[in-house]
XYZ file of C-alpha atoms in Angstrom:
454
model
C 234.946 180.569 23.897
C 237.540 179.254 26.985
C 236.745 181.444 30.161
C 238.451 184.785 30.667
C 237.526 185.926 27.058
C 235.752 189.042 26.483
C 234.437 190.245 23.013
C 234.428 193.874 24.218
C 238.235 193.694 24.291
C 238.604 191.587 21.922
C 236.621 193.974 19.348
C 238.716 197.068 21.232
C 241.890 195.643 19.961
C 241.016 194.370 16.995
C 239.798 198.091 16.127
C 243.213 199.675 17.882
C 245.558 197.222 15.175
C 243.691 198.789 12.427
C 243.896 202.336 13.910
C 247.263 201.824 14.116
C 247.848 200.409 10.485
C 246.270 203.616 9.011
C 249.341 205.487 11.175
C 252.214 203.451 8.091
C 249.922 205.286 5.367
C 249.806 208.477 7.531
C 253.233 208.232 8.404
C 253.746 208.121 4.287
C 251.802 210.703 3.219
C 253.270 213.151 6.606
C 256.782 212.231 4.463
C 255.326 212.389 1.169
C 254.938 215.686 1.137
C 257.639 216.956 2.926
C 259.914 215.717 0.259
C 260.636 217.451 -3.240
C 258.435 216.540 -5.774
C 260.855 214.214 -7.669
C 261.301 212.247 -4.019
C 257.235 211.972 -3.897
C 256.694 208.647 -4.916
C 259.240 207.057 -3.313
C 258.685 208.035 0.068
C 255.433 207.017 -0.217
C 256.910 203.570 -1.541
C 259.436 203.327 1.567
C 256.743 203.191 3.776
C 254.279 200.903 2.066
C 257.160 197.948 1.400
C 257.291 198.038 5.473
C 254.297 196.495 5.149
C 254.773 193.644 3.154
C 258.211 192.760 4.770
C 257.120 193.163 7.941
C 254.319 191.107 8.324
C 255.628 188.093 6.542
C 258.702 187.750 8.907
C 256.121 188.357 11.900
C 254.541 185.217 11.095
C 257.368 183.242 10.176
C 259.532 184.227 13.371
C 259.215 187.350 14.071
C 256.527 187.305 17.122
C 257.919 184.104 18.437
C 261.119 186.241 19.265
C 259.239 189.187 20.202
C 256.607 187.686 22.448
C 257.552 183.943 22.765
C 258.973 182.846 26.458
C 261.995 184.170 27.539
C 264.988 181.924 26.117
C 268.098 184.086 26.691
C 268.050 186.524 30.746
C 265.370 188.664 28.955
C 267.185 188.990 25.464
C 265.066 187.073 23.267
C 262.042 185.359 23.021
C 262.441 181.046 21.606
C 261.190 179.614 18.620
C 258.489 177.849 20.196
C 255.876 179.751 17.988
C 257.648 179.622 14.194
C 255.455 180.240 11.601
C 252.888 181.096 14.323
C 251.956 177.096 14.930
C 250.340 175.818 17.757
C 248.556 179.074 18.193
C 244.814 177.980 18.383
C 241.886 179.911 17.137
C 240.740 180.709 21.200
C 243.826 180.964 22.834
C 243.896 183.385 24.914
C 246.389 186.484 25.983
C 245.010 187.852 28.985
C 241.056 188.289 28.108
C 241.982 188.622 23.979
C 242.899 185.747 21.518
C 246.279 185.421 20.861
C 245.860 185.866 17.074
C 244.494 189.546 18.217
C 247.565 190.628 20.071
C 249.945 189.360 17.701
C 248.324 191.642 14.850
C 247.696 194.377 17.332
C 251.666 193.972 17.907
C 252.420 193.438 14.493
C 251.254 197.360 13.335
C 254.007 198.609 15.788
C 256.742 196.580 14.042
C 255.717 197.430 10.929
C 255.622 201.290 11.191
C 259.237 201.248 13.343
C 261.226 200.862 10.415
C 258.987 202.951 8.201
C 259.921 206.136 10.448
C 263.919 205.324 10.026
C 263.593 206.060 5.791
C 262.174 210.019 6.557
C 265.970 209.846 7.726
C 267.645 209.053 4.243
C 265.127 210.627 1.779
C 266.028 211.676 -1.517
C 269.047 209.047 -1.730
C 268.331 205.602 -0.599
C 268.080 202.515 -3.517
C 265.079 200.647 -2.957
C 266.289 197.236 -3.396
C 268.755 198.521 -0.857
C 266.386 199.671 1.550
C 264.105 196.786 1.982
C 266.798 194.428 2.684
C 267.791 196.963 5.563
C 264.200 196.629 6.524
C 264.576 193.061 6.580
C 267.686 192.699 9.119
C 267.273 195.643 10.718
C 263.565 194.183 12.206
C 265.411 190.513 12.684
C 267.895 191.865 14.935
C 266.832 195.106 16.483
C 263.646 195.349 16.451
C 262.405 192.142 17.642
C 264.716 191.528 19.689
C 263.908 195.042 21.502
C 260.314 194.872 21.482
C 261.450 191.424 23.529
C 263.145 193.763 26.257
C 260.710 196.583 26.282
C 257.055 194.605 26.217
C 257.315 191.267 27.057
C 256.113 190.896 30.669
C 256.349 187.352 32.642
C 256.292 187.968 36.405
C 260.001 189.095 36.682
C 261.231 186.217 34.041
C 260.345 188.414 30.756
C 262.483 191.383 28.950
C 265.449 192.820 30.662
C 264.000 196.187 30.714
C 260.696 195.817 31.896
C 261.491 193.008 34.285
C 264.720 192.784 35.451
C 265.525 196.718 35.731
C 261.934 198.100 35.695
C 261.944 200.436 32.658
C 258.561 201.813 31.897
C 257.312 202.241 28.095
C 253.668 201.647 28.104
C 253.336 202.116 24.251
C 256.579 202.061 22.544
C 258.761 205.661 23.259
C 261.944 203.397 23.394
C 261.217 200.531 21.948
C 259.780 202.392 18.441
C 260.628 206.123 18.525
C 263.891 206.210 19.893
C 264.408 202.911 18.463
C 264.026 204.095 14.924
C 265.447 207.848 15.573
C 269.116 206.316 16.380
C 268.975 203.836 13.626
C 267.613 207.070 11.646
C 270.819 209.117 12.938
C 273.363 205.793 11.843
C 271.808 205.562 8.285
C 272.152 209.083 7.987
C 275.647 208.852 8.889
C 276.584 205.984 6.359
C 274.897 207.010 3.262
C 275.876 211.166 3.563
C 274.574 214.138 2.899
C 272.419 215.011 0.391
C 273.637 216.551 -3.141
C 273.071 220.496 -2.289
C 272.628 220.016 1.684
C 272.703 223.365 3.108
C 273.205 225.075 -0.166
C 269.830 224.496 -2.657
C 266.449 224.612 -1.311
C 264.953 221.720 -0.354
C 261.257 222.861 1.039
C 258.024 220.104 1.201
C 256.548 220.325 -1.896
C 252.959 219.895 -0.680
C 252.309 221.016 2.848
C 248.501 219.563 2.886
C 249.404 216.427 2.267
C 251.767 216.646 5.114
C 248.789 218.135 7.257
C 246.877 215.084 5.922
C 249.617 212.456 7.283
C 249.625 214.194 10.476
C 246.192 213.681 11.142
C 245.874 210.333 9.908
C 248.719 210.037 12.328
C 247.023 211.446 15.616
C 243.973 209.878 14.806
C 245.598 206.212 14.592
C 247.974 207.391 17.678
C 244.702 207.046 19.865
C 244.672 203.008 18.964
C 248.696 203.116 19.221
C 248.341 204.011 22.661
C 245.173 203.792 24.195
C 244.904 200.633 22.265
C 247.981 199.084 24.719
C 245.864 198.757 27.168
C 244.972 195.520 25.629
C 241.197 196.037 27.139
C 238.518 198.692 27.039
C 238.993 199.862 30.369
C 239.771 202.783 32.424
C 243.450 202.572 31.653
C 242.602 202.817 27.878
C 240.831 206.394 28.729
C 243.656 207.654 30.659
C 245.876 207.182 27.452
C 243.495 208.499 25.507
C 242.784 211.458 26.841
C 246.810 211.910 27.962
C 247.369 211.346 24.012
C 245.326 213.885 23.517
C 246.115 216.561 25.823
C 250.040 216.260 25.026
C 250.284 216.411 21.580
C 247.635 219.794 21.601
C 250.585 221.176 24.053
C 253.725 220.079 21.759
C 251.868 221.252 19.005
C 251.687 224.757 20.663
C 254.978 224.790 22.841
C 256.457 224.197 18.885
C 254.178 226.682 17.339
C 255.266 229.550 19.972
C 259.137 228.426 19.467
C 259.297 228.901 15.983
C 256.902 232.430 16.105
C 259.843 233.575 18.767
C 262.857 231.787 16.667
C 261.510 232.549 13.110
C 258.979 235.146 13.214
C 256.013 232.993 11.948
C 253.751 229.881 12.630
C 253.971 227.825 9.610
C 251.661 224.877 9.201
C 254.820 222.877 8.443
C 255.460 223.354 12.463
C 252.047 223.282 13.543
C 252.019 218.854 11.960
C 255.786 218.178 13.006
C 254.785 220.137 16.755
C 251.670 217.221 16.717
C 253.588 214.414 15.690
C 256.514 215.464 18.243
C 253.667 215.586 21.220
C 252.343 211.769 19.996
C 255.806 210.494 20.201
C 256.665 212.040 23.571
C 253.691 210.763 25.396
C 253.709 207.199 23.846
C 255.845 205.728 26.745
C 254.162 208.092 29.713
C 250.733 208.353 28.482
C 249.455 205.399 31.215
C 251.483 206.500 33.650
C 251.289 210.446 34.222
C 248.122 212.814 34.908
C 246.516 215.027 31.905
C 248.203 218.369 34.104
C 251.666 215.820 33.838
C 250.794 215.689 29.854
C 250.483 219.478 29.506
C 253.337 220.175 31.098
C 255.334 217.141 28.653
C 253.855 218.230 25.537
C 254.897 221.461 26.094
C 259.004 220.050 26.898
C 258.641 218.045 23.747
C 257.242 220.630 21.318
C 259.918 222.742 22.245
C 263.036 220.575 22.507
C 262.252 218.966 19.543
C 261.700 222.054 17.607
C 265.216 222.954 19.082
C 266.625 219.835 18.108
C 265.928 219.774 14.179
C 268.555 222.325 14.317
C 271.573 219.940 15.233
C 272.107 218.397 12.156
C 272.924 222.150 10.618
C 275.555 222.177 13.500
C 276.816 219.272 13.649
C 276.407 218.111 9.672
C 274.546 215.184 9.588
C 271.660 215.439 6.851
C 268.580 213.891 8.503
C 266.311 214.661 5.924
C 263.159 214.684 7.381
C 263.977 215.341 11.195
C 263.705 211.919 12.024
C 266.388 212.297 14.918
C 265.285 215.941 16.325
C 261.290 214.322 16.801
C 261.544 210.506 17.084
C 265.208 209.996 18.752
C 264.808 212.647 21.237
C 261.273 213.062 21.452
C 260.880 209.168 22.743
C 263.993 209.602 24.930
C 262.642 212.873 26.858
C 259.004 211.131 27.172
C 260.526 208.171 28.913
C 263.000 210.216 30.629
C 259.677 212.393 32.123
C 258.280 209.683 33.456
C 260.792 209.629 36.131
C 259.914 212.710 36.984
C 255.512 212.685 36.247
C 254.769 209.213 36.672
C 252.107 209.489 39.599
C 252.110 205.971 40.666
C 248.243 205.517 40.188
C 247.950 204.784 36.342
C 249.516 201.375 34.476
C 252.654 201.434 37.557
C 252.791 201.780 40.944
C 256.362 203.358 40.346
C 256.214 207.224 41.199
C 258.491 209.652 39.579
C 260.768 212.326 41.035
C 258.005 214.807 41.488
C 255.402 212.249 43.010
C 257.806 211.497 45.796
C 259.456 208.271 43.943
C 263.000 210.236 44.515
C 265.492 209.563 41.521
C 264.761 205.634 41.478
C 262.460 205.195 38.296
C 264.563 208.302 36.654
C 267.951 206.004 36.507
C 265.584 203.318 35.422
C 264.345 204.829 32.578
C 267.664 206.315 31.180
C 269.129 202.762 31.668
C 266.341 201.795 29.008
C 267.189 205.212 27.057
C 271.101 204.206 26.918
C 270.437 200.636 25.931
C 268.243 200.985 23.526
C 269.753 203.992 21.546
C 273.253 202.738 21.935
C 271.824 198.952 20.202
C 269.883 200.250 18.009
C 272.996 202.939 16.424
C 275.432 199.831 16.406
C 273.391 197.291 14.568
C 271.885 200.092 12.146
C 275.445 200.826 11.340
C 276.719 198.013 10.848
C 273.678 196.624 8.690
C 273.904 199.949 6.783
C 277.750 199.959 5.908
C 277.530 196.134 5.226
C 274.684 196.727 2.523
C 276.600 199.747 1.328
C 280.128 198.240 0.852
C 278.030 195.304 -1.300
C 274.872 195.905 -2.831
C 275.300 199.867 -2.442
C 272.853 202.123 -0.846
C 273.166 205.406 -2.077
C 271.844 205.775 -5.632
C 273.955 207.795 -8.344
C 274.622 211.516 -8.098
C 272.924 211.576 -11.328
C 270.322 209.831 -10.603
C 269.777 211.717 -7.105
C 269.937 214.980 -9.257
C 267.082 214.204 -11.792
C 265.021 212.550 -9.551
C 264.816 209.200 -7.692
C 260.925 208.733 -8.915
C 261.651 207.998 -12.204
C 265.015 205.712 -11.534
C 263.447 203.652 -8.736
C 260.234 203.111 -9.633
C 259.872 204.226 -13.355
C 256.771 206.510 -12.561
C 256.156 210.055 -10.964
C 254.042 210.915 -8.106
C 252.362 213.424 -10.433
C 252.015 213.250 -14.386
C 252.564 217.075 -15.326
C 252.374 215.783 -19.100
C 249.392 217.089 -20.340
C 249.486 220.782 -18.461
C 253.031 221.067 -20.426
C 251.715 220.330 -23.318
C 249.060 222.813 -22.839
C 251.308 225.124 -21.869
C 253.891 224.792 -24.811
C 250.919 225.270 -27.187
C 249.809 227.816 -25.662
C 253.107 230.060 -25.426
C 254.505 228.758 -29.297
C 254.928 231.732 -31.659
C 253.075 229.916 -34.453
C 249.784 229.972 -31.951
C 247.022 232.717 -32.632
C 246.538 235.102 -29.966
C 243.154 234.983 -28.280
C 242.120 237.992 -29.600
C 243.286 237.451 -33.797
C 241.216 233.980 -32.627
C 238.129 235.243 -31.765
C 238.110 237.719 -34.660
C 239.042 234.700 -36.791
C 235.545 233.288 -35.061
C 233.639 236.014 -35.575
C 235.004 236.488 -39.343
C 233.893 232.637 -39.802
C 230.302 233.046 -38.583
C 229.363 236.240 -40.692
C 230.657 234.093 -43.825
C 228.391 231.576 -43.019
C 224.956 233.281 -42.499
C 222.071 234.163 -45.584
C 222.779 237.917 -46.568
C 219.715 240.076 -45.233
C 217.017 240.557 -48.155
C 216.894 244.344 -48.899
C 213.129 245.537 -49.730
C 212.455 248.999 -51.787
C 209.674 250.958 -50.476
């Protein structure tokens, strides 16, 4: 191996990518179950294709644009690295082989787009929505990941190195990132048939627990895991991962008891998930008191903020925008307030005595990315509407997208109707007239006792 490599990274990494692939399954099974039952099977669906697409335009251009030199004043990355050639076996990024940081990088692109369908549940075509997937990576995300992560000693993305934007694991570049584009496809496609008028509750709340905890449990290779080495930077996101989402989860938790009158379980997984995405882009750069103090901010202004599409009538199914658009915009916005100047940055934040430098920073990065991301999703999702169509048929939205789209059902309730309908027809003996039937039976069909005179 070429000098400068180290296996214990290497293996650190390599175990971080997959932590972070479980998160797209997670992620599906956290929206699986927050949909109707009829929805199931196709959320599930919108989340796996991510995978597929994603990965093969990685390798054919994908990380060349993300992570290839600069080509364009921090815009782009060239072409240098198409189809991932003349990428050898021990190259080397840093002390890891390229090939590991490309697939480390590749899990992050791949679950971006997956969190912009819990926005448009319940109505999307599936044809419809992997081409989306497909343009929508090609020209946002890429691109962005470009401005946000690539680093080259003042010469790389426009965020990071020309204006100084800090997002250590992806609060811009994936949550906000996916939340606007979330909040445009929303707007394109419309509301849901019966939006604020039937109920349209999770129909299985432990399989949302489950995604949530597949979700904080791959979160730890998400962040910690952008170290890109198993050192003391990697703990400090750790344990900041850890401490802020246990806050969000109970700054939500004590919102909704004072707002609703109860602590649902519902609120307890979306509280978690709201904490992971708020700490993504501060967890190397703020202390563990810094991450109380953010979870807490998060839990509650994104438990606030699910209520805005009531208000303001945009049908974001699955709170996409309230948790992932402003939940990665007030974690990178904190950071200009709690960065401490002794994690991943020497930048300090407002609080740390870094004045209001690193805040104007980081709501540069907020503004640019949001106000990109919106555009483009727009315009990708009207262009694929007015053609191909998006939305699928009132009718077909009504009896269920399941069957329509994919010509099978999350659950097959075949056999208990059945059951049921035998069970409940007229013509069926009652249990009792069927167990004197039994008994009637079994006295027929025994010798008659022998009778002896004394």
């Amino acid at each position: 191996m070429p000098s400068g490599f180290s296996g214990g990274d290497t293996a650190f990494v390599l175990i971080s990518a997959a932590l972070v692939m479980l998160m797209t399954p997670g992620l599906a099974f956290f929206y699986g179950g927050m949909v109707r039952v009829k929805s199931a099977l196709n959320m599930l669906a919108m989340s796996f294709i991510a995978l597929g697409i994603v990965t093969v335009l990685w390798v054919l251009f994908g990380f060349s644009i993300a992570f290839g030199p600069d080509s364009f004043h921090g815009l782009i990355g060239d072409f240098s690295m198409l189809g991932m050639r003349h990428i050898g076996m021990n190259q080397l990024s840093g002390t890891i082989p390229v090939f590991a940081f490309s697939m480390f990088q590749l899990m992050f692109a791949v679950i971006t787009p997956a969190l912009i369908s819990g926005a448009i549940a319940d109505r999307a075509k599936f044809s419809a929505w992997a081409v989306f997937i497909a343009f929508w990576v090609t020209v946002v995300y890429f691109p962005v990941a470009h401005w946000v992560f690539y680093t080259d000693g003042g010469k790389g993305g426009w965020l990071v190195d020309h204006i100084g934007a800090l997002d250590f694991a992806g609060g811009t570049a994936v949550h906000l990132n996916a939340g606007i584009a979330g909040l445009a496809l929303a707007l394109v496609l419309g509301k849901r048939v019966g939006f604020k008028k039937d109920p349209m509750r999770p129909h299985s709340l432990p399989l949302v627990m489950l995604g949530s905890g597949l979700l904080w449990f791959g979160w730890f290779g998400f962040n910690a895991g952008s170290a890109l080495a198993a050192n003391g930077l990697a703990g400090l996101a750790f344990t900041n991962t850890q401490v802020a989402t246990a806050s969000a989860m109970i700054g939500w938790l004590a919102f909704e008891r004072i707002k609703h009158g109860a602590f649902t379980t519902l609120g307890a997984a979306s509280g978690a998930v709201a904490g992971l995405v708020g700490i993504t882009p501060a967890c190397a750069y703020i202390s563990p008191l810094g991450s109380i103090a953010l979870g807490l901010i998060c839990g509650v202004l994104c438990a606030w903020a699910i209520s805005l599409k009531y208000k303001l009538g945009f049908d974001d199914s699955l709170d996409v925008v309230g948790v992932h658009a402003v939940g990665g915009a007030v974690g990178a916005l904190l950071i200009g307030l709690l960065a401490t100047g002794g994690g991943g940055s020497a930048a300090k934040g407002l609080f740390y005595g870094g004045g209001f430098a690193q805040l104007g920073k980081q709501a540069i990065g907020v503004g640019a990315v949001g106000a990109y991301s919106f555009v483009l999703a727009w315009i990708i999702g009207t262009v694929i509407q007015k053609t191909m169509g998006f939305r699928v048929s009132e009718d077909v939205e009504i009896a269920g997208i399941d069957q329509a789209e994919h010509a099978e059902s999350a659950y097959d309730f075949s056999a208990v109707g059945a059951a049921l309908s035998k069970a409940l027809s007229p013509s069926a003996p009652s249990a009792s007239a069927a167990k004197k039937a039994a008994a009637e039976k079994s006295a027929a069909d025994s010798p008659a006792e022998t009778k002896v005179d004394a």
